[in-house]
Coordinates of C-alpha atoms in Angstrom, one line a residue:
M1 CA 12.9 7.7 17.2
N2 CA 10.4 10.5 16.7
L3 CA 8.4 11.3 13.6
Y4 CA 8.2 15.0 12.8
I5 CA 5.1 15.7 10.6
F6 CA 5.2 19.1 8.8
S7 CA 1.6 20.0 7.9
I8 CA 1.7 22.8 5.3
G9 CA -1.6 24.6 4.5
G10 CA -5.2 23.5 4.8
S11 CA -4.9 20.1 3.2
G12 CA -2.0 19.3 5.6
V13 CA -4.1 19.9 8.8
R14 CA -7.0 17.9 7.3
V15 CA -4.7 14.9 6.8
L16 CA -3.3 15.4 10.3
H17 CA -6.8 15.4 11.7
S18 CA -7.6 12.0 10.0
L19 CA -4.2 10.6 11.3
T20 CA -5.2 11.6 14.8
M21 CA -8.5 9.6 14.4
L22 CA -6.6 6.5 13.2
L23 CA -4.1 6.7 16.0
A24 CA -6.9 7.1 18.6
A25 CA -8.5 4.0 17.1
G26 CA -5.3 2.0 17.7
I27 CA -3.5 1.8 14.4
K28 CA 0.1 1.2 15.4
M29 CA 3.2 3.3 14.7
Q30 CA 6.9 2.6 15.2
A31 CA 7.7 6.2 16.3
A32 CA 8.0 6.8 20.0
K33 CA 6.3 10.1 19.5
V34 CA 4.6 12.0 16.7
I35 CA 5.5 15.7 16.7
P36 CA 3.2 17.8 14.5
V37 CA 4.5 21.1 13.0
I38 CA 1.7 23.2 11.5
I39 CA 2.7 25.8 8.9
D40 CA 0.2 28.4 7.6
T41 CA -0.4 32.1 7.4
D42 CA -4.1 31.7 7.9
E43 CA -4.1 31.6 11.7
T44 CA -7.9 31.5 12.0
N45 CA -8.4 28.6 9.6
G46 CA -11.4 26.5 10.7
N47 CA -9.7 23.1 9.9
T48 CA -6.6 24.1 11.9
T49 CA -8.8 25.0 14.9
T50 CA -10.6 21.7 14.7
T51 CA -7.4 19.7 14.4
L52 CA -5.7 21.5 17.3
N53 CA -8.7 20.9 19.5
T54 CA -8.8 17.2 18.5
I55 CA -5.1 16.8 19.3
K56 CA -5.6 18.6 22.6
N57 CA -8.2 16.1 23.7
Y58 CA -6.2 13.2 22.4
R59 CA -3.2 14.2 24.4
I60 CA -5.1 14.5 27.7
I61 CA -6.8 11.1 27.1
C62 CA -3.4 9.5 26.1
D63 CA -1.7 10.8 29.3
T64 CA -4.4 9.1 31.4
I65 CA -4.5 5.8 29.6
K66 CA -0.8 5.4 29.5
L67 CA -0.7 5.3 33.3
M68 CA -1.3 1.6 33.0
D69 CA 1.5 1.0 30.4
G70 CA 3.4 -2.1 31.6
Q71 CA 0.6 -3.4 33.8
K72 CA -0.4 -6.9 32.7
T73 CA -4.1 -7.7 32.3
A74 CA -5.6 -10.7 30.6
I75 CA -8.9 -11.9 29.1
N76 CA -9.4 -15.4 27.8
K77 CA -5.7 -16.1 28.2
K78 CA -4.8 -13.1 26.0
Q79 CA -2.4 -10.9 28.0
V80 CA -1.6 -7.2 27.2
T81 CA 0.6 -4.6 28.8
K82 CA -0.8 -1.6 26.9
T83 CA -4.3 -0.3 26.1
S84 CA -4.8 -0.5 22.3
I85 CA -6.6 2.9 21.8
F86 CA -4.7 6.2 22.1
A87 CA -1.5 4.3 22.3
T88 CA 0.8 6.5 20.2
E89 CA 2.0 9.7 22.0
I90 CA 1.4 12.9 20.1
D91 CA 3.5 15.9 21.3
E92 CA 2.1 19.4 21.6
P93 CA 2.0 20.8 18.0
R94 CA 4.5 23.4 17.0
I95 CA 2.5 26.1 15.3
I96 CA 4.3 28.2 12.7
T97 CA 1.2 30.2 11.9
I98 CA 1.6 33.9 11.7
S99 CA -1.3 36.0 10.6
G100 CA -1.1 37.3 7.1
T101 CA -2.2 40.7 8.4
N102 CA 1.3 41.0 9.9
F103 CA 2.7 40.8 6.3
G104 CA 0.1 43.1 4.6
D105 CA 0.7 42.2 1.0
L106 CA 3.5 41.0 -1.3
K107 CA 4.6 44.4 -2.4
T108 CA 5.3 45.3 1.3
I109 CA 7.4 42.2 1.8
V110 CA 9.6 42.7 -1.3
G111 CA 9.8 46.4 -0.7
E112 CA 8.4 47.2 -4.1
N113 CA 7.4 50.7 -3.0
A114 CA 10.6 51.3 -1.0
S115 CA 12.4 54.5 -2.0
D116 CA 15.8 52.8 -2.2
I117 CA 14.7 49.9 -4.4
D118 CA 16.8 49.3 -7.4
P119 CA 14.8 50.2 -10.6
E120 CA 16.0 47.1 -12.3
I121 CA 14.8 44.9 -9.5
K122 CA 11.4 46.7 -9.6
K123 CA 11.2 45.9 -13.3
V124 CA 11.9 42.2 -12.6
L125 CA 9.2 42.2 -10.0
R126 CA 6.7 43.6 -12.5
I127 CA 7.7 40.8 -14.9
L128 CA 7.1 38.1 -12.3
Y129 CA 4.1 39.5 -10.6
N130 CA 1.0 41.4 -11.8
N131 CA -0.8 44.1 -9.8
E132 CA -3.3 41.5 -8.4
N133 CA -0.4 39.4 -7.0
L134 CA 1.4 42.4 -5.5
D135 CA -1.8 43.9 -4.0
M136 CA -3.4 40.7 -2.7
P137 CA -4.0 40.8 1.0
L138 CA -2.4 37.8 2.8
T139 CA -4.9 37.6 5.7
Y140 CA -6.1 34.1 4.7
G141 CA -2.9 32.8 3.1
F142 CA -2.2 32.7 -0.6
I143 CA -5.6 31.7 -1.9
G144 CA -4.3 29.3 -4.6
H145 CA -1.3 31.5 -5.6
P146 CA 1.9 29.5 -4.9
N147 CA 4.0 32.1 -6.8
V148 CA 3.1 34.6 -4.0
G149 CA 3.4 32.0 -1.3
S150 CA 6.9 31.0 -2.2
V151 CA 8.2 34.5 -1.5
V152 CA 6.2 35.0 1.7
L153 CA 7.1 31.6 3.1
S154 CA 10.8 32.0 2.2
Y155 CA 10.7 35.3 4.2
L156 CA 8.9 33.5 7.1
F157 CA 11.4 30.6 7.2
Q158 CA 14.3 33.0 7.3
K159 CA 12.9 35.2 10.1
N160 CA 10.8 32.9 12.3
E161 CA 12.9 31.7 15.3
E162 CA 10.3 29.2 16.4
F163 CA 10.5 27.5 13.1
R164 CA 14.3 27.5 13.1
N165 CA 14.5 26.1 16.7
T166 CA 12.0 23.4 15.7
I167 CA 14.2 22.3 12.8
K168 CA 17.3 22.3 15.0
G169 CA 15.5 20.1 17.6
I170 CA 15.2 17.2 15.1
G171 CA 17.6 14.4 16.1
S172 CA 19.7 12.5 13.6
D173 CA 17.6 9.3 14.0
D174 CA 14.3 11.1 13.7
K175 CA 12.1 10.8 10.6
I176 CA 10.6 13.7 8.8
F177 CA 7.4 13.7 6.8
L178 CA 5.9 16.6 4.9
I179 CA 2.2 17.0 3.9
S180 CA 1.0 19.5 1.3
S181 CA -1.4 19.9 -1.6
I182 CA 0.0 20.3 -5.1
F183 CA -2.8 22.5 -6.4
G184 CA -3.3 25.2 -3.8
G185 CA -1.2 28.1 -2.5
T186 CA 0.4 27.5 0.9
G187 CA 1.2 23.8 0.5
A188 CA 2.3 24.0 -3.1
A189 CA 4.7 26.9 -2.2
G190 CA 5.9 25.5 1.1
F191 CA 6.8 22.0 0.3
P192 CA 9.8 22.6 -2.1
L193 CA 11.0 25.5 0.0
L194 CA 11.1 23.4 3.2
L195 CA 12.7 20.4 1.4
N196 CA 15.4 22.8 0.1
I197 CA 16.2 23.9 3.6
F198 CA 16.4 20.3 4.9
N199 CA 18.8 19.3 2.1
N200 CA 20.8 22.4 1.2
S201 CA 21.0 24.7 4.2
K202 CA 24.5 25.8 5.1
E203 CA 23.4 26.9 8.6
T204 CA 24.3 24.6 11.5
G205 CA 21.3 22.6 12.7
L206 CA 19.0 23.3 9.8
N207 CA 20.5 20.8 7.3
K208 CA 18.8 17.4 7.7
K209 CA 20.1 15.8 4.5
N210 CA 20.8 12.5 6.2
N211 CA 17.5 12.2 8.0
F212 CA 15.0 9.7 6.4
K213 CA 12.3 11.9 4.7
G214 CA 9.0 11.2 3.2
A215 CA 6.3 13.5 1.7
L216 CA 2.7 13.4 0.7
S217 CA 1.5 15.5 -2.2
V218 CA -2.3 15.8 -2.4
I219 CA -3.7 16.2 -5.9
P220 CA -7.2 17.7 -6.5
Y221 CA -10.0 15.8 -4.9
Y222 CA -12.6 18.6 -4.5
G223 CA -13.8 21.7 -6.3
V224 CA -15.3 24.9 -5.0
G225 CA -18.3 27.0 -6.2
D226 CA -17.7 30.2 -8.2
N227 CA -19.0 32.5 -5.6
S228 CA -16.5 35.1 -4.3
H229 CA -15.7 36.4 -0.9
S230 CA -14.3 39.6 0.5
I231 CA -11.4 40.4 2.8
G232 CA -12.4 43.6 4.5
N233 CA -12.8 46.1 1.6
D234 CA -10.9 43.7 -0.7
I235 CA -12.6 40.9 -2.6
L236 CA -10.0 38.6 -4.9
D237 CA -8.8 38.2 -8.5
S238 CA -9.1 41.4 -10.1
A239 CA -12.7 41.9 -11.2
K240 CA -13.7 45.4 -10.2
E241 CA -16.9 45.9 -8.2
G242 CA -19.1 48.9 -8.4
D243 CA -17.7 50.3 -5.2
G244 CA -14.1 50.0 -6.5
S245 CA -13.1 47.0 -4.4
K246 CA -11.3 44.0 -6.0
L247 CA -12.9 40.6 -6.4
Y248 CA -10.9 37.7 -5.0
K249 CA -11.9 34.1 -5.4
I250 CA -10.5 30.6 -5.7
D251 CA -10.9 29.1 -9.2
S252 CA -10.9 25.3 -9.0
S253 CA -11.0 25.0 -12.8
L254 CA -7.3 25.8 -12.6
F255 CA -6.5 23.0 -10.1
D256 CA -5.5 20.4 -12.7
A257 CA -3.3 22.9 -14.7
K258 CA -1.5 23.9 -11.5
T259 CA -1.0 20.2 -10.6
F260 CA 0.5 19.4 -14.0
A261 CA 2.9 22.4 -13.8
A262 CA 4.0 21.5 -10.2
Q263 CA 4.4 17.9 -11.1
L264 CA 6.9 18.8 -13.8
Y265 CA 8.9 20.7 -11.3
Y266 CA 8.8 18.0 -8.7
D267 CA 9.9 15.3 -11.2
N268 CA 12.9 17.4 -12.4
Y269 CA 14.1 19.0 -9.2
I270 CA 13.2 17.1 -6.0
D271 CA 13.4 13.5 -7.0
G272 CA 16.8 12.9 -5.3
D273 CA 15.9 15.0 -2.2
I274 CA 13.2 12.7 -0.8
D275 CA 13.3 9.1 0.2
I276 CA 9.6 8.2 -0.4
M277 CA 7.0 10.3 -2.2
Y278 CA 3.3 9.6 -1.8
Y279 CA 0.5 10.9 -4.0
V280 CA -3.2 10.8 -3.0
G281 CA -6.2 12.3 -4.7
D282 CA -9.2 11.6 -6.8
K283 CA -9.2 11.9 -10.6
K284 CA -12.8 10.6 -11.1
Y285 CA -14.9 12.3 -8.6
K286 CA -14.6 15.8 -7.0
S287 CA -16.5 16.7 -3.9
Q288 CA -18.0 20.2 -4.0
Y289 CA -17.3 22.7 -1.2
A290 CA -18.2 26.3 -0.6
N291 CA -15.8 28.8 -2.0
S292 CA -14.2 30.1 1.2
L293 CA -11.0 32.1 1.1
G294 CA -10.0 30.9 4.6
G295 CA -10.5 31.9 8.2
E296 CA -13.0 30.1 10.5
N297 CA -15.4 29.5 7.5
Q298 CA -12.9 27.2 5.9
N299 CA -13.7 24.0 7.8
N300 CA -14.0 21.4 5.0
P301 CA -15.5 18.0 6.0
A302 CA -13.5 14.9 6.2
H303 CA -12.8 13.0 3.0
V304 CA -11.6 9.5 2.2
V305 CA -8.6 11.0 0.3
E306 CA -7.4 12.5 3.7
V307 CA -7.7 9.0 5.3
Y308 CA -5.5 7.6 2.5
G309 CA -3.1 10.4 3.2
A310 CA -3.0 9.5 6.9
L311 CA -2.3 5.9 5.9
S312 CA 0.6 7.0 3.8
I313 CA 2.2 8.6 7.0
I314 CA 1.7 5.3 8.8
H315 CA 3.2 3.3 6.0
F316 CA 6.2 5.7 5.9
D317 CA 6.7 5.4 9.7
N318 CA 7.0 1.6 9.3
Q319 CA 9.7 1.8 6.6
K320 CA 13.4 1.2 7.5
P321 CA 15.7 4.1 6.5
E322 CA 17.7 2.1 4.1
R323 CA 18.8 4.8 1.7
I324 CA 20.6 7.2 4.1
S325 CA 24.0 5.9 3.0
N326 CA 23.2 6.7 -0.6
K327 CA 22.3 10.4 -0.1
D328 CA 25.4 11.6 -1.8
D329 CA 24.6 9.6 -5.0
S330 CA 23.0 12.0 -7.4
N331 CA 21.4 9.0 -9.2
T332 CA 19.5 7.9 -6.2
D333 CA 15.8 8.2 -7.0
A334 CA 12.9 8.4 -4.6
K335 CA 10.5 5.6 -4.1
Y336 CA 6.9 6.4 -5.1
S337 CA 3.6 5.3 -3.8
N338 CA 0.3 6.2 -5.6
S339 CA -3.1 6.0 -4.0
I340 CA -5.0 8.2 -6.5
L341 CA -8.6 7.1 -6.9
N342 CA -9.8 6.6 -10.4
S343 CA -12.5 3.9 -10.3
D344 CA -16.2 4.1 -10.7
N345 CA -16.8 2.7 -7.2
T346 CA -18.5 5.4 -5.2
K347 CA -18.7 3.5 -1.9
L348 CA -15.4 2.6 -0.3
T349 CA -14.7 0.5 2.7
A350 CA -11.6 -0.7 4.6
G351 CA -11.7 -3.8 2.3
K352 CA -8.7 -6.1 2.9
N353 CA -7.0 -3.7 5.3
E354 CA -7.8 -5.6 8.5
E355 CA -5.9 -3.3 10.8
L356 CA -7.8 -0.3 9.5
R357 CA -11.1 -2.0 9.7
N358 CA -10.6 -3.5 13.1
S359 CA -9.2 -0.2 14.5
L360 CA -12.1 1.9 13.3
I361 CA -14.6 -0.7 14.6
R362 CA -12.8 -0.8 17.9
L363 CA -13.1 2.9 18.6
W364 CA -16.7 3.0 17.4
M365 CA -17.6 0.1 19.8
F366 CA -15.8 1.9 22.6
R367 CA -17.8 5.1 21.7
R368 CA -21.0 3.1 22.0
F369 CA -19.9 1.8 25.4
Y370 CA -18.7 5.1 26.8
I371 CA -21.4 7.4 25.4
N372 CA -24.4 5.1 25.6
Y373 CA -23.9 1.9 27.7
L374 CA -22.1 3.4 30.6
P375 CA -24.5 6.2 31.5
K376 CA -27.7 4.6 30.3
K377 CA -27.3 0.9 31.1
Y378 CA -24.7 0.6 33.9
L379 CA -24.5 3.8 36.0
D380 CA -28.3 3.8 36.5
K381 CA -28.3 0.4 38.1
N382 CA -28.6 -0.2 41.8
P383 CA -26.4 -1.8 42.9
L384 CA -23.8 -0.8 40.3
P385 CA -22.3 -3.6 38.2
S386 CA -19.4 -5.4 39.9
V387 CA -16.9 -4.0 37.4
L388 CA -17.7 -0.5 38.5
Q389 CA -17.7 -1.4 42.1
Q390 CA -14.4 -3.2 41.7
I391 CA -12.6 -0.2 40.3
G392 CA -14.5 2.4 42.3
Y393 CA -16.2 4.0 39.3
T394 CA -19.3 6.1 40.2
E395 CA -21.6 8.6 38.6
N396 CA -19.3 11.3 39.8
S397 CA -16.5 9.7 37.8
Y398 CA -18.5 10.3 34.6
S399 CA -20.0 13.7 35.4
E400 CA -18.7 16.7 33.6
N401 CA -19.5 18.8 36.7
G402 CA -17.2 16.9 39.0
T403 CA -13.5 17.1 39.6
Q404 CA -12.7 14.8 36.7
T405 CA -11.6 16.5 33.5
F406 CA -11.1 13.2 31.6
P407 CA -14.8 12.6 30.9
V408 CA -15.1 16.0 29.2
N409 CA -12.1 15.4 26.9
M410 CA -13.2 11.8 26.2
K411 CA -16.8 12.7 25.3
A412 CA -15.6 15.6 23.1
F413 CA -13.2 13.4 21.3
L414 CA -15.6 10.6 20.7
N415 CA -18.3 13.0 19.4
T416 CA -15.7 14.4 17.0
Y417 CA -14.9 10.9 15.9
K418 CA -18.6 10.4 15.1
E419 CA -18.7 13.6 13.1
W420 CA -15.6 12.6 11.2
A421 CA -17.1 9.2 10.4
E422 CA -20.4 10.7 9.3
Q423 CA -18.6 13.3 7.1
L424 CA -16.6 10.4 5.4
K425 CA -19.9 8.7 4.4
G426 CA -21.3 12.0 3.1
I427 CA -23.7 13.0 5.9
A428 CA -24.0 16.8 5.9
T429 CA -24.9 18.6 9.1
S430 CA -26.8 21.8 9.4
E431 CA -23.5 23.6 9.9
T432 CA -21.6 21.9 7.1
R433 CA -23.0 21.7 3.5
F434 CA -21.1 19.5 1.1
K435 CA -21.5 16.7 -1.4
H436 CA -19.2 13.6 -1.6
D437 CA -19.7 11.5 -4.7
R438 CA -17.2 9.0 -3.2
T439 CA -17.8 8.0 0.3
F440 CA -16.1 5.8 2.9
L441 CA -18.2 3.7 5.2
F442 CA -17.4 1.4 8.1
V443 CA -20.5 1.8 10.3
D444 CA -24.1 2.5 9.5
T445 CA -25.9 4.1 12.4
S446 CA -29.0 4.7 10.3
V447 CA -29.7 1.0 10.6
I448 CA -28.3 0.2 14.0
P449 CA -28.8 3.0 16.7
D450 CA -25.8 3.4 19.0
D451 CA -27.7 2.4 22.1
E452 CA -28.5 -1.0 20.6
C453 CA -26.1 -3.9 20.0
I454 CA -22.5 -2.9 20.5
H455 CA -21.3 -5.2 17.7
D456 CA -23.9 -4.5 14.9
G457 CA -24.0 -2.2 11.9
F458 CA -20.4 -2.6 10.6
E459 CA -19.6 -2.9 7.0
E460 CA -18.2 -6.3 5.9
Y461 CA -17.8 -7.5 9.6
K462 CA -20.6 -9.4 11.4
P463 CA -20.9 -11.3 14.6
K464 CA -20.2 -15.0 14.4
T465 CA -23.3 -17.2 14.8
A466 CA -23.6 -20.4 16.8
K467 CA -26.2 -23.2 17.0
G468 CA -28.3 -23.1 20.1
L469 CA -31.2 -25.1 21.5
F470 CA -33.6 -23.1 19.3
G471 CA -31.5 -22.9 16.1
I472 CA -29.0 -20.3 15.0
K473 CA -28.4 -17.4 17.3
A474 CA -25.9 -14.5 17.4
G475 CA -22.6 -15.2 19.1
I476 CA -22.8 -12.1 21.2
V477 CA -25.7 -10.7 23.3
Q478 CA -25.9 -7.6 25.5
S479 CA -25.3 -9.5 28.8
D480 CA -22.1 -11.0 27.4
F481 CA -20.4 -7.6 27.2
L482 CA -21.2 -6.7 30.8
G483 CA -20.4 -10.2 32.0
S484 CA -17.0 -10.1 30.3
L485 CA -16.3 -6.7 31.8
N486 CA -17.1 -8.0 35.3
K487 CA -14.8 -11.0 34.8
V488 CA -11.8 -9.1 33.5
A489 CA -12.1 -6.6 36.5
L490 CA -12.3 -9.4 39.0
K491 CA -9.5 -11.5 37.6
N492 CA -7.0 -8.6 37.2
D493 CA -5.6 -7.0 40.3
I494 CA -4.5 -3.5 39.3
T495 CA -2.5 -1.1 41.5
I496 CA -3.2 2.0 39.5
A497 CA -5.6 4.3 41.4
D498 CA -7.1 6.2 38.5
V499 CA -10.6 4.8 37.8
N500 CA -10.7 6.1 34.2
T501 CA -7.5 4.3 33.3
K502 CA -8.8 1.0 34.6
L503 CA -12.2 1.3 33.0
V504 CA -10.8 2.1 29.6
R505 CA -8.3 -0.8 29.7
F506 CA -10.9 -3.3 30.7
A507 CA -13.6 -2.1 28.2
V508 CA -11.1 -2.0 25.3
Q509 CA -9.8 -5.5 26.2
V510 CA -13.3 -6.9 26.0
I511 CA -13.9 -5.1 22.7
D512 CA -10.7 -6.5 21.3
D513 CA -11.7 -9.9 22.3
I514 CA -15.0 -9.5 20.5
I515 CA -13.4 -8.3 17.4
N516 CA -10.7 -11.0 17.3
N517 CA -12.8 -14.0 18.4
K518 CA -16.5 -13.3 18.0
M519 CA -16.7 -11.5 14.6
N520 CA -15.8 -12.3 11.1

């Protein structure tokens, strides 16, 4: 069974990015493969570029690590046949992202200026759309105008063969999940259109009425400044500038009203078309971002709401498709799950979600090992530690100038993971300015540098202590980690030739042993 994830618009790719981080950290999914489908008309969107690069690195790492799938290795009598990080396969994303410049504007698509247009149809268009709607350039998507997006995406879905072939490739046992925002343009317009195709299409291969389907609707969790931006000679939303250009901007003061209107539609028209509906957002605090229309400048930082959205996908994947037989019953209602934040607590952690906590810690420990311990504490030793000698790992294995491509992809992914974690806890970089009133924290590198203890600095999770000759002492010391690595390498005879595959398996097994047995 595969899981098709349709990411619609900017909020969709940001949730998909957080999902990739969680899967890299080892959170388990039932699906044999995750197949992302990215839908947008803003082909240069910064968040889309970031997400695609992250998935690219993930896929290369996963292909290397899974070479050991099925090989048994053990530490302290705990045997595994699969490395716990990067364990879920992510397929190459299907990208249904056509530049809005190919469309021009809405009046071009609907033929409003065509010589043969029926005058009555033209009158209807003028009732439904004002001049700003009709003239708005589509270069960066629909800029918070779902009424425009619904027409353009309908046109796209009808004409785009890659989209149609993707839908036809969904098997009868595959699950489908849709991600969109309820308050923007592309996502708010695309979600009901796509759901309508799945449930009501008469064309062979496009109707997926009997597939188990879930959806995530993201309600407002951020606002944008009131500054405006231009698209070429055009700038948005109808205020005339001195040079005659039009002013276009996103007005976040309208987000709640758009959410209310869309919610009324969802409740009345899609309830019976979806199996599980998830909502995430933040009613109490709104992060503040720059007012960017799209393109490479729209690269919003990671937010805890997007993590909750990713967890919704994982929850859906673990559900049994029990309602398929009831799809013809018009009284069948969707199940709902609400993770909308509304508390005064501004500092969130993984809390009682042990799998989330342990997974995030696991990948951070591995990052400390791979980025700091390996080059600074192990590869500079002469002779090399026995674990490296045993598997044939040398300085050339780690070098980015060598024949190995794996270190390049692994270092890039782990550095992206660090940026993601720091953005969640509200640390702005020189390139990204933002303010999170509500943060998510699982590691504090401001207290514990990454080249220090591999096990320290984690929220709500500390090393166990033990009584020694001179009183209480920490249950883990630096030498323990290397000693455990040496032991696991010596005790497990592996036939796989790839040194990266073996090193990752052994390091992650030692880390898992620390998390499960030496911390609480």
